Amino acid sequence: MKEIYLDNAATTRTSAAAIKAALPYMDSLYGNPSSLHSAGQRAAEALAEARGRIAGRLGCEAREIFFTSGGSEADNQAILSAAAMGARKGKRHIVSTAFEHHAVLHTLEKLRKDGFDITLLPVSERGLVTAKQVEDAIRSDTCLVSVMYANNEIGTVQPIAEIGGVCRDKGVIFHTDGVQAVGHLPIDVKKENIDMLSLSAHKFHGPKGVGALYVRKGIPLATLIEGGAQERGKRAGTENVPAIVGMAAALDEACENMRRATPKLIKLRDRLIDGLSAIPHSVLNGDRDKRLPANVSFCFEGIEGESLLLLLDDKGICASSGSACTSGSLDPSHVLLAIGRVHDIAHGSLRLTLSDENTEEEMEYTIEAVKEVVAYLRGMSPVWRDTTSGKKEFIIK
Ligand SMILES: *Cc1c(COP(=O)(O)O)cnc(C)c1O
């Protein structure tokens, strides 16, 4: 049985182009970019070239790109930097949203314990926040607004340029976690008034454990890792040259493919959404249109997400329930709770995230498989029996 991989929001296959670009930097070109000899200088040149190419894809300057170990580190560094700068001016208020990635939420939680005041904006039932909400939340002591570009569970895309405009007008630093967006949506950090943006290579067919933070020039970055003078003294440690070169190749490829791949992905996505919507007492999570081209997220009443995933895995389908539930935690997803799903419904979630490698046949197979598994699990559920017999009301009509 061929595996059908529908968990591209968790991670993607490293593309052949990324591997090909990275390999020489583990083999013949293994120099340390800090070394003065020619082997080192070749590595330094590769690093500079990768930085320039990534900057070009985002619409910024090479010196505004700082390499990190991935999206989580970039989020941490962005938020802690803005907080440190704010604290120096007596500004200790941060605006963010209830459905950010934990790399953002847990960093904010740490700052809250350090005396920062954190406003987490509520998210609409369709998984969106507005620039007006951000505007109303900004105070004279606000030092940072952090709103994710696209949500990793429900795929909704936020009005980033508008939010950036509000922040620019108010003189507040605007960070966006762009991990799900970079390589998937066209991005121009200058046009969109973004001050800081986090990205991660393994979400766009690059290697794992490498990412970057774009920081608009003039904004001082705090150092999280002390040591050598790499990344202009802001992030010590010998650079992961192969991974960085692979990341640049992957981003080039993703951006070049975008115009062709996006309509294909939207077609596959919409077929899945239509097919799964036919399951009774199911609901799509997140706005139907303002969502990533490759994201499908559903809740099914009377279902326990973990069982659904295991049975789909038996049918060769790699899917996800969203986030926390898959990592063994019994808490329902904070994202699904944020859009107003009650606990029982949030537990019955399914996230299918596509890539250019998926096919129409795979979508048809997946629709039938989900229908079958949902019917099977409902057939075994005493709660479902109570609901269908009228003892309990349906939550999803
Ligand atoms: C995956 C992800 C991260 C974390 O990125 P890593 O590179 O895995 O650390 C952060 N934010 C979002 C939205 C993500 O999807």
PDB file of C-alpha atoms and ligand atoms in Angstrom, residues 8-11 68-76 99-104 148-153 177-181 198-203 207-212 351, ligand 1:
ATOM      1  CA  ASN A   8       2.506  18.816   5.428  1.00  0.00           C
ATOM      2  CA  ALA A   9       1.738  21.405   8.114  1.00  0.00           C
ATOM      3  CA  ALA A  10       3.721  19.217  10.528  1.00  0.00           C
ATOM      4  CA  THR A  11       6.604  18.803   8.158  1.00  0.00           C
ATOM      5  CA  THR A  68      18.139  30.297  13.526  1.00  0.00           C
ATOM      6  CA  SER A  69      17.530  26.652  14.378  1.00  0.00           C
ATOM      7  CA  GLY A  70      13.953  26.934  13.124  1.00  0.00           C
ATOM      8  CA  GLY A  71      10.601  28.595  13.640  1.00  0.00           C
ATOM      9  CA  SER A  72      10.479  28.187  17.403  1.00  0.00           C
ATOM     10  CA  GLU A  73      13.807  29.898  17.965  1.00  0.00           C
ATOM     11  CA  ALA A  74      12.894  32.693  15.560  1.00  0.00           C
ATOM     12  CA  ASP A  75       9.609  33.287  17.419  1.00  0.00           C
ATOM     13  CA  ASN A  76      11.402  33.305  20.779  1.00  0.00           C
ATOM     14  CA  PHE A  99      -4.514  30.888  18.560  1.00  0.00           C
ATOM     15  CA  GLU A 100      -0.784  31.441  18.093  1.00  0.00           C
ATOM     16  CA  HIS A 101       1.691  28.574  17.949  1.00  0.00           C
ATOM     17  CA  HIS A 102       3.019  27.512  21.349  1.00  0.00           C
ATOM     18  CA  ALA A 103       6.438  28.926  20.426  1.00  0.00           C
ATOM     19  CA  VAL A 104       4.740  32.337  20.688  1.00  0.00           C
ATOM     20  CA  MET A 148       0.583  34.793  12.995  1.00  0.00           C
ATOM     21  CA  TYR A 149       0.442  34.986   9.208  1.00  0.00           C
ATOM     22  CA  ALA A 150      -1.409  31.708   8.760  1.00  0.00           C
ATOM     23  CA  ASN A 151      -2.604  29.317  11.431  1.00  0.00           C
ATOM     24  CA  ASN A 152      -0.957  25.915  11.517  1.00  0.00           C
ATOM     25  CA  GLU A 153      -4.078  24.003  12.542  1.00  0.00           C
ATOM     26  CA  ASP A 177       4.965  33.987  12.769  1.00  0.00           C
ATOM     27  CA  GLY A 178       5.159  33.280   9.056  1.00  0.00           C
ATOM     28  CA  VAL A 179       6.149  29.640   9.394  1.00  0.00           C
ATOM     29  CA  GLN A 180       3.049  28.302   7.602  1.00  0.00           C
ATOM     30  CA  ALA A 181       3.032  31.083   5.018  1.00  0.00           C
ATOM     31  CA  SER A 198       9.766  33.968  11.522  1.00  0.00           C
ATOM     32  CA  LEU A 199      10.216  31.166   9.025  1.00  0.00           C
ATOM     33  CA  SER A 200      11.192  27.511   9.139  1.00  0.00           C
ATOM     34  CA  ALA A 201      12.718  25.515   6.278  1.00  0.00           C
ATOM     35  CA  HIS A 202      11.060  22.163   6.970  1.00  0.00           C
ATOM     36  CA  LYS A 203       7.607  23.648   6.351  1.00  0.00           C
ATOM     37  CA  PRO A 207      15.712  20.548   5.977  1.00  0.00           C
ATOM     38  CA  LYS A 208      14.607  20.367   9.611  1.00  0.00           C
ATOM     39  CA  GLY A 209      16.340  22.337  12.352  1.00  0.00           C
ATOM     40  CA  VAL A 210      16.956  25.480  10.359  1.00  0.00           C
ATOM     41  CA  GLY A 211      14.989  28.686   9.950  1.00  0.00           C
ATOM     42  CA  ALA A 212      15.379  32.419   9.903  1.00  0.00           C
ATOM     43  CA  ARG A 351      -6.285  18.124   9.834  1.00  0.00           C
TER      44      ARG A 351
HETATM   45  C1  LIG B   1       6.052  24.493  12.816  1.00  0.00           C
HETATM   46  C2  LIG B   1       5.696  25.821  13.342  1.00  0.00           C
HETATM   47  C3  LIG B   1       6.530  26.503  14.242  1.00  0.00           C
HETATM   48  C4  LIG B   1       7.790  25.871  14.792  1.00  0.00           C
HETATM   49  O1  LIG B   1       8.767  25.727  13.820  1.00  0.00           O
HETATM   50  P1  LIG B   1      10.002  24.731  14.094  1.00  0.00           P
HETATM   51  O2  LIG B   1      10.920  24.981  12.972  1.00  0.00           O
HETATM   52  O3  LIG B   1       9.430  23.357  14.076  1.00  0.00           O
HETATM   53  O4  LIG B   1      10.575  25.108  15.406  1.00  0.00           O
HETATM   54  C5  LIG B   1       6.165  27.751  14.657  1.00  0.00           C
HETATM   55  N1  LIG B   1       5.040  28.333  14.200  1.00  0.00           N
HETATM   56  C6  LIG B   1       4.220  27.723  13.333  1.00  0.00           C
HETATM   57  C7  LIG B   1       3.006  28.433  12.854  1.00  0.00           C
HETATM   58  C8  LIG B   1       4.507  26.448  12.879  1.00  0.00           C
HETATM   59  O5  LIG B   1       3.676  25.846  12.030  1.00  0.00           O
END
